[in-house]
Coordinates of C-alpha atoms and ligand atoms in Angstrom, one line a residue:
M1 CA 31.2 -6.3 6.5
A2 CA 34.9 -5.8 5.7
P3 CA 36.5 -2.5 6.2
A4 CA 35.0 -0.1 3.6
G5 CA 38.4 0.7 2.0
N6 CA 39.1 -2.8 1.0
R7 CA 35.8 -3.3 -1.0
T8 CA 35.7 -3.4 -4.7
R9 CA 32.8 -2.0 -6.6
D10 CA 30.8 -4.8 -8.3
G11 CA 34.1 -6.6 -9.0
T12 CA 35.0 -3.9 -11.5
G13 CA 37.5 -1.8 -9.6
E14 CA 38.5 -0.2 -6.4
V15 CA 36.1 2.0 -4.4
T16 CA 37.3 5.6 -4.8
A17 CA 38.6 7.4 -1.7
A18 CA 35.6 9.7 -1.7
E19 CA 33.2 6.7 -1.8
A20 CA 35.2 4.9 0.9
A21 CA 34.9 7.9 3.2
L22 CA 31.1 7.6 3.0
M23 CA 30.8 3.8 3.8
L24 CA 30.4 2.4 7.3
D25 CA 32.4 -0.5 8.6
T26 CA 30.6 -3.2 10.6
G27 CA 31.2 -1.6 13.9
Q28 CA 30.1 1.8 12.7
A29 CA 27.0 0.4 11.1
R30 CA 26.1 -1.6 14.2
A31 CA 26.5 1.5 16.4
A32 CA 24.3 3.5 14.0
G33 CA 21.7 0.7 14.2
E34 CA 21.7 0.8 18.0
R35 CA 21.3 4.6 17.9
V36 CA 18.3 4.3 15.6
I37 CA 16.6 1.8 18.0
A38 CA 17.2 4.1 21.0
W39 CA 15.9 7.2 19.1
A40 CA 12.8 5.3 17.9
E41 CA 12.1 4.3 21.5
A42 CA 12.6 7.9 22.7
L43 CA 10.3 9.2 19.9
A44 CA 7.6 6.8 20.9
A45 CA 7.3 8.5 24.3
H46 CA 5.2 11.2 22.5
T47 CA 1.7 9.9 22.1
D48 CA -1.9 11.1 21.9
H49 CA -3.0 8.3 24.1
P50 CA -0.9 7.1 27.0
G51 CA -0.4 3.3 26.9
Q52 CA -0.3 3.1 23.1
L53 CA 1.5 4.9 20.3
T54 CA -0.9 7.1 18.4
V55 CA 0.4 10.3 16.8
A56 CA -2.1 12.1 14.5
Y57 CA -1.4 15.2 12.5
L58 CA -0.6 18.3 14.6
T59 CA -1.6 17.0 18.0
P60 CA 0.6 18.0 20.9
A61 CA 2.4 14.7 20.6
H62 CA 3.0 15.3 16.9
R63 CA 4.5 18.7 17.7
Q64 CA 6.8 17.2 20.3
A65 CA 7.9 14.5 17.8
S66 CA 8.6 17.2 15.2
L67 CA 10.7 19.2 17.7
E68 CA 12.6 16.1 18.7
L69 CA 13.4 15.1 15.1
R70 CA 14.7 18.7 14.4
Q71 CA 16.8 18.5 17.5
R72 CA 18.3 15.1 16.4
M73 CA 19.1 16.6 13.0
R74 CA 20.8 19.6 14.5
E75 CA 22.8 17.4 16.8
A76 CA 23.7 15.1 13.9
G77 CA 25.3 18.0 12.1
F78 CA 22.9 18.9 9.3
D79 CA 23.7 22.2 7.6
E80 CA 20.1 23.3 7.6
V81 CA 17.1 22.2 9.6
L82 CA 13.6 23.6 9.1
E83 CA 9.9 22.9 9.3
D84 CA 8.0 23.6 6.0
A85 CA 4.5 25.0 5.4
V86 CA 2.7 21.7 6.1
G87 CA 4.8 20.7 9.1
N88 CA 7.4 18.4 7.4
V89 CA 10.7 18.3 9.1
V90 CA 13.5 18.9 6.6
G91 CA 17.3 18.5 7.1
R92 CA 19.9 19.3 4.5
Y93 CA 23.4 18.0 4.5
R94 CA 25.4 19.8 1.8
G95 CA 27.1 17.7 -0.9
R96 CA 30.5 18.2 -2.6
E97 CA 28.7 19.4 -5.7
P98 CA 26.3 22.1 -4.5
D99 CA 24.9 22.7 -7.9
A100 CA 23.9 19.0 -8.4
P101 CA 20.2 18.1 -7.7
A102 CA 19.6 16.7 -4.2
L103 CA 19.2 13.1 -3.2
V104 CA 16.0 13.3 -1.2
T105 CA 15.1 10.6 1.4
G106 CA 12.6 10.3 4.2
S107 CA 9.4 8.8 5.4
H108 CA 6.5 9.7 7.8
F109 CA 6.5 10.2 11.5
D110 CA 2.7 10.2 12.1
T111 CA 1.3 6.8 13.1
V112 CA -1.9 4.8 12.9
R113 CA -4.0 4.4 16.0
D114 CA -2.1 2.1 18.4
G115 CA 0.7 1.7 15.9
G116 CA 4.3 0.6 15.9
R117 CA 7.5 2.7 16.5
Y118 CA 9.3 1.9 13.2
D119 CA 6.6 2.3 10.6
G120 CA 7.8 5.5 8.8
R121 CA 10.1 6.6 11.6
L122 CA 12.8 4.2 10.6
G123 CA 13.1 6.0 7.3
V124 CA 13.7 9.3 9.0
L125 CA 15.9 8.2 11.9
L126 CA 18.2 6.0 9.9
P127 CA 19.4 8.7 7.4
I128 CA 19.9 11.0 10.4
A129 CA 22.2 8.4 12.1
V130 CA 24.2 8.0 8.9
V131 CA 24.6 11.8 8.5
A132 CA 25.8 12.0 12.1
E133 CA 28.6 9.5 11.1
Y134 CA 29.4 11.6 8.0
A135 CA 29.4 14.9 9.9
A136 CA 31.6 13.4 12.7
R137 CA 34.3 12.5 10.1
G138 CA 33.8 15.5 7.8
A139 CA 32.6 13.3 4.9
R140 CA 30.5 14.9 2.2
P141 CA 28.4 13.0 -0.4
R142 CA 28.5 14.1 -4.0
H143 CA 24.8 15.2 -4.0
T144 CA 23.3 17.2 -1.2
L145 CA 21.4 14.8 1.0
E146 CA 18.0 16.0 2.1
V147 CA 16.1 14.1 4.8
V148 CA 12.4 14.7 5.2
G149 CA 10.2 13.6 8.1
F150 CA 6.8 13.7 6.5
A151 CA 4.2 15.1 8.9
E152 CA 1.2 13.0 7.6
E153 CA 0.9 9.8 5.7
E154 CA -1.6 7.7 7.5
G155 CA -4.6 10.0 7.3
L156 CA -5.7 9.3 10.8
R157 CA -7.1 12.7 11.8
F158 CA -8.4 14.1 8.5
H159 CA -8.6 11.0 6.2
S160 CA -6.0 12.8 4.2
A161 CA -3.3 10.1 3.5
F162 CA -0.1 11.4 1.8
L163 CA -1.0 15.0 2.8
A164 CA 2.7 15.8 3.5
S165 CA 4.4 14.2 0.5
S166 CA 1.7 15.6 -1.9
A167 CA 2.9 19.1 -0.8
L168 CA 6.4 18.3 -1.9
A169 CA 5.2 16.7 -5.1
G170 CA 3.1 19.7 -6.0
S171 CA -0.2 17.8 -6.0
F172 CA -1.6 19.0 -2.6
D173 CA -5.4 19.0 -2.6
F174 CA -6.3 22.4 -1.2
G175 CA -9.9 21.3 -0.7
L176 CA -8.5 19.3 2.4
L177 CA -7.9 22.6 4.2
E178 CA -11.7 22.9 4.7
R179 CA -11.9 19.4 6.1
T180 CA -12.7 19.1 9.8
D181 CA -11.5 16.4 12.3
A182 CA -13.8 14.5 14.7
D183 CA -13.9 17.5 17.0
G184 CA -14.9 19.9 14.2
T185 CA -11.5 21.6 14.0
R186 CA -10.8 22.8 10.4
M187 CA -7.4 21.8 9.0
D188 CA -6.7 25.4 7.9
D189 CA -7.3 26.8 11.4
L190 CA -5.3 24.0 13.0
M191 CA -2.3 24.6 10.8
R192 CA -2.4 28.4 11.5
A193 CA -2.7 27.7 15.2
H194 CA 0.6 25.9 15.0
G195 CA 2.3 28.6 13.1
L196 CA 2.1 26.8 9.7
A197 CA 1.3 28.7 6.6
P198 CA -1.3 27.0 4.3
E199 CA -0.8 29.8 1.7
A200 CA 2.9 28.8 1.4
I201 CA 2.2 25.1 0.6
A202 CA 2.2 25.7 -3.2
G203 CA 5.6 27.4 -2.9
G204 CA 7.0 24.4 -1.1
A205 CA 6.5 22.1 -4.2
R206 CA 9.9 20.8 -5.4
D207 CA 11.3 21.6 -8.8
P208 CA 11.6 18.1 -10.3
S209 CA 14.9 19.2 -11.9
R210 CA 16.4 19.8 -8.4
V211 CA 15.6 16.3 -7.2
A212 CA 18.0 13.6 -8.5
A213 CA 15.9 10.9 -6.9
F214 CA 13.7 10.1 -3.9
V215 CA 14.6 7.0 -1.9
E216 CA 12.8 5.6 1.2
V217 CA 13.9 3.2 3.8
H218 CA 10.9 1.4 5.4
I219 CA 10.1 -1.7 7.4
E220 CA 8.7 -4.4 5.1
Q221 CA 5.4 -4.6 7.1
G222 CA 5.1 -8.2 5.9
P223 CA 6.7 -11.6 6.6
V224 CA 8.7 -12.2 3.3
L225 CA 12.2 -11.1 4.5
L226 CA 11.6 -12.8 7.8
E227 CA 10.6 -16.1 6.1
R228 CA 13.7 -16.0 3.9
G229 CA 16.1 -15.2 6.7
L230 CA 17.3 -11.9 5.2
A231 CA 17.6 -8.5 6.8
L232 CA 17.3 -6.3 3.7
G233 CA 15.5 -6.3 0.3
A234 CA 15.3 -3.8 -2.6
V235 CA 11.8 -2.9 -3.6
S236 CA 10.9 -3.6 -7.2
S237 CA 7.6 -1.7 -7.3
I238 CA 4.9 -0.3 -5.0
N239 CA 1.8 -2.2 -5.9
G240 CA -1.1 -0.4 -7.4
A241 CA -4.5 -1.3 -6.0
R242 CA -8.0 -1.5 -7.4
R243 CA -11.0 -1.9 -5.2
V244 CA -14.6 -2.8 -6.1
M245 CA -17.7 -3.2 -3.9
V246 CA -19.9 -6.0 -5.2
R247 CA -23.6 -6.2 -4.4
L248 CA -25.4 -9.4 -5.3
R249 CA -29.2 -9.7 -5.2
G250 CA -31.0 -13.1 -5.2
V251 CA -34.2 -14.1 -3.6
A252 CA -34.7 -14.6 0.1
G253 CA -36.7 -17.7 0.9
H254 CA -37.5 -20.1 3.7
A255 CA -34.5 -22.2 4.6
G256 CA -36.7 -25.2 5.4
T257 CA -39.2 -25.2 2.6
T258 CA -37.3 -24.1 -0.5
P259 CA -35.7 -27.1 -2.4
M260 CA -32.0 -26.7 -3.2
A261 CA -32.6 -26.6 -7.0
M262 CA -35.1 -23.7 -6.7
R263 CA -32.9 -21.3 -4.7
R264 CA -31.3 -18.0 -5.8
D265 CA -28.8 -17.8 -3.0
A266 CA -26.8 -14.6 -3.1
G267 CA -24.5 -15.9 -0.3
A268 CA -23.6 -19.1 -2.1
A269 CA -22.9 -17.1 -5.2
A270 CA -20.5 -14.8 -3.3
A271 CA -18.8 -17.9 -1.8
E272 CA -18.0 -19.1 -5.3
V273 CA -16.5 -15.8 -6.2
V274 CA -14.3 -15.6 -3.0
L275 CA -12.7 -19.0 -3.9
F276 CA -12.2 -17.9 -7.5
V277 CA -10.4 -14.7 -6.3
E278 CA -8.1 -16.8 -4.2
R279 CA -7.4 -19.3 -7.0
R280 CA -6.9 -16.6 -9.7
C281 CA -4.6 -14.4 -7.6
A282 CA -2.5 -17.4 -6.4
S283 CA -1.8 -18.3 -10.1
Q284 CA 0.8 -15.5 -10.6
P285 CA 3.7 -14.4 -8.4
D286 CA 3.2 -11.1 -6.5
L287 CA -0.4 -10.8 -7.4
V288 CA -2.7 -10.6 -4.4
G289 CA -6.5 -10.5 -4.1
T290 CA -8.6 -10.2 -1.0
V291 CA -12.3 -10.2 -0.1
G292 CA -12.0 -8.3 3.2
M293 CA -15.6 -7.5 3.8
L294 CA -18.4 -10.0 3.3
A295 CA -21.9 -9.5 4.6
V296 CA -25.5 -10.8 4.3
P297 CA -27.5 -7.6 5.1
G298 CA -30.4 -8.4 7.3
G299 CA -29.6 -12.1 7.2
S300 CA -30.9 -14.7 9.6
T301 CA -30.4 -18.4 10.4
N302 CA -33.5 -19.6 8.7
V303 CA -33.5 -17.4 5.6
I304 CA -31.8 -18.0 2.3
P305 CA -29.5 -15.0 1.7
G306 CA -31.5 -12.6 -0.6
A307 CA -28.5 -10.3 -0.8
C308 CA -24.8 -10.4 -0.3
E309 CA -22.2 -7.6 -0.4
F310 CA -18.5 -7.9 -0.5
S311 CA -15.4 -6.0 -1.2
L312 CA -12.6 -6.8 -3.6
D313 CA -9.0 -5.6 -3.3
V314 CA -6.6 -6.6 -6.0
R315 CA -2.9 -5.5 -6.1
A316 CA 0.1 -6.3 -8.2
P317 CA 3.5 -4.6 -9.1
Q318 CA 2.3 -4.2 -12.7
D319 CA -1.0 -2.5 -13.5
A320 CA -1.6 -4.8 -16.5
V321 CA -1.3 -8.0 -14.3
R322 CA -3.7 -6.5 -11.7
D323 CA -6.2 -5.3 -14.4
A324 CA -6.2 -8.7 -16.2
A325 CA -6.9 -10.5 -12.8
L326 CA -9.7 -8.1 -12.0
E327 CA -11.2 -8.6 -15.5
D328 CA -11.2 -12.3 -15.0
I329 CA -12.8 -11.9 -11.5
L330 CA -15.5 -9.7 -12.9
A331 CA -16.2 -12.2 -15.8
E332 CA -16.5 -14.9 -13.2
I333 CA -18.9 -12.8 -11.1
A334 CA -21.0 -12.3 -14.3
A335 CA -20.9 -16.1 -15.1
V336 CA -21.8 -17.1 -11.5
C337 CA -24.7 -14.6 -11.4
E338 CA -26.0 -15.7 -14.8
R339 CA -26.0 -19.4 -13.8
R340 CA -27.6 -18.7 -10.4
G341 CA -30.2 -16.1 -11.5
I342 CA -28.6 -13.4 -9.4
A343 CA -28.5 -9.6 -10.1
C344 CA -25.2 -7.8 -9.6
E345 CA -24.1 -4.3 -9.1
L346 CA -20.5 -3.1 -9.1
E347 CA -19.0 0.0 -7.5
H348 CA -15.4 0.8 -8.4
T349 CA -14.1 2.6 -5.4
M350 CA -10.3 2.8 -6.0
N351 CA -7.8 2.7 -8.8
V352 CA -4.3 3.7 -7.8
P353 CA -1.6 2.9 -10.4
A354 CA 1.5 1.0 -9.3
A355 CA 4.7 3.0 -8.8
P356 CA 7.6 1.0 -10.2
C357 CA 11.0 1.8 -8.7
H358 CA 13.5 3.1 -11.2
P359 CA 15.6 0.2 -12.7
E360 CA 18.9 2.1 -12.0
L361 CA 17.9 2.8 -8.4
R362 CA 16.9 -0.9 -8.0
A363 CA 20.3 -1.9 -9.2
Q364 CA 22.0 0.6 -6.9
W365 CA 20.1 -0.7 -3.9
R366 CA 20.9 -4.3 -4.8
A367 CA 24.6 -3.3 -4.9
A368 CA 24.3 -1.5 -1.6
I369 CA 22.8 -4.6 0.0
E370 CA 25.6 -6.7 -1.4
A371 CA 28.1 -4.3 0.1
T372 CA 26.8 -5.3 3.6
G373 CA 27.6 -9.0 2.8
Q374 CA 24.0 -10.0 2.2
A375 CA 22.7 -11.6 -1.0
P376 CA 20.6 -9.0 -2.9
I377 CA 17.0 -9.8 -3.3
E378 CA 14.0 -7.8 -4.5
L379 CA 10.4 -7.8 -3.5
P380 CA 7.4 -5.7 -4.3
S381 CA 5.7 -3.4 -1.7
G382 CA 2.1 -4.4 -1.0
A383 CA 1.5 -1.3 1.0
G384 CA 1.5 2.3 -0.2
H385 CA 4.3 4.7 0.8
D386 CA 5.3 8.3 0.5
A387 CA 7.6 7.3 -2.3
M388 CA 4.4 6.7 -4.3
K389 CA 3.6 10.4 -4.2
M390 CA 7.2 11.4 -4.8
A391 CA 7.2 9.3 -7.9
E392 CA 5.2 12.1 -9.5
I393 CA 8.3 14.3 -9.6
A394 CA 11.3 12.0 -9.3
P395 CA 12.7 8.5 -9.9
I396 CA 12.1 6.5 -6.8
G397 CA 13.8 3.6 -5.0
M398 CA 13.1 1.8 -1.7
L399 CA 14.9 -0.4 0.8
F400 CA 12.9 -2.8 3.0
V401 CA 14.1 -3.9 6.4
R402 CA 13.0 -7.1 8.0
C403 CA 10.2 -7.0 10.6
G404 CA 10.2 -9.4 13.5
A405 CA 7.1 -10.9 15.3
G406 CA 5.9 -12.6 12.2
G407 CA 6.2 -9.4 10.1
I408 CA 3.4 -7.7 11.9
S409 CA 2.9 -3.9 11.5
H410 CA 0.4 -1.2 12.3
N411 CA 0.4 -2.8 15.7
P412 CA 2.4 -2.3 18.9
L413 CA 4.1 -5.7 18.4
E414 CA 5.9 -4.2 15.3
T415 CA 9.6 -4.7 15.9
I416 CA 13.0 -4.8 14.2
T417 CA 16.4 -5.7 15.7
A418 CA 19.4 -3.4 16.2
E419 CA 21.4 -5.7 14.1
D420 CA 19.0 -5.3 11.1
A421 CA 18.9 -1.5 11.7
G422 CA 22.7 -1.6 11.5
A423 CA 22.7 -3.6 8.3
A424 CA 20.3 -1.0 6.9
A425 CA 22.5 1.8 8.0
G426 CA 25.5 0.1 6.2
A427 CA 23.4 -0.4 3.1
F428 CA 22.1 3.2 3.2
A429 CA 25.7 4.6 3.5
A430 CA 26.9 2.4 0.7
F431 CA 23.9 3.6 -1.5
V432 CA 24.8 7.2 -0.8
A433 CA 28.5 6.6 -1.4
R434 CA 27.9 5.2 -4.9
F435 CA 24.8 7.1 -5.8
R436 CA 24.5 8.1 -9.4
A437 CA 21.5 10.2 -10.5
P438 CA 19.4 7.9 -12.8
A439 CA 18.6 8.9 -16.3
R440 CA 15.1 10.4 -16.7
Ligands
LIG501 ZN1 4.6 3.7 6.7

């Protein structure tokens, strides 16, 4: 990266002095990246189970992680640091125009069981490192920058995924407070025991007119950037998912005595469908379909499968693309069953709409990536993120950072390099420097 002051903006003119003060040069970005890696390592010392990284909502390790994040924010020079009613860690760094709505960023700091140290946490630590740079040089962004460490996204303890971001979005499900964990602890009691105030959750919902945008930095959790040899990518859309459980019923029969032409084999019918799912979903870019569960209940070696059950998971950046694929798959299931004399029962278990990133924020992320010297590319997110919830109240944008180790995530092998973290810090600073609230 060249010194920030020499950069031109999209070839159309000089970067303003105020913008230049918010950019990081190569050395500063690299140092920020190294700081993020060290912080992630330190944060990973807090775990529910020694020997692995597991941090579930409001466990002692979770409380320690929360304290550590607040401490980092204070040391970085945030103007205000607090914990909200659900346990989110919130840091505010005042902008030059205090009346302008805030640019909100952040991600989650809880983990899955035996998870990785960057999933979610990168999106909290990276903005803290950039604010530390700003505070050290007295630089102020135009909009107040608010960094949120979401207390709960993975749903490990209460099966309550997106608990924390739903509180900010004003769509918190208050029925969850009655839910108990595996040890029978009620969420409401647990929150109170840690000094949180469930009755104040509704008041913590953000006024959409006070949020200019929500942006999230996250590891890709996949192999696309790694394969392409690129550190950063702008996210085009968070894929929506539809899931269906399919139960096929044929006729069980003797594997030795029933001639092939006289069988109603539910397993063979399912096999046809699995291959159709693969073919249909491979026919369009960014469409993915998976049969992740496939079982012959009560099956045995010498019996023709009388029943077969399988799951379907179809995702795409556009709901219409996904729905058309699912429609074709269901039509194929009907045709296969008809031809083979099989009965079929469908249970639709999930329908989450895609959350497209705002076109103006996508363009701003592409420009920010370009400012680090990398070619700008876009990719959809196959996994769900806090930004999906925040999309209910604000335009969203996301930056993906390359994962090493084949792109593995939700796994202790999950890794990123300090160099890539540095590139992400440079891109984040460039994004903040040139941020313009998108039209809505
Ligand atoms: Zn995550």
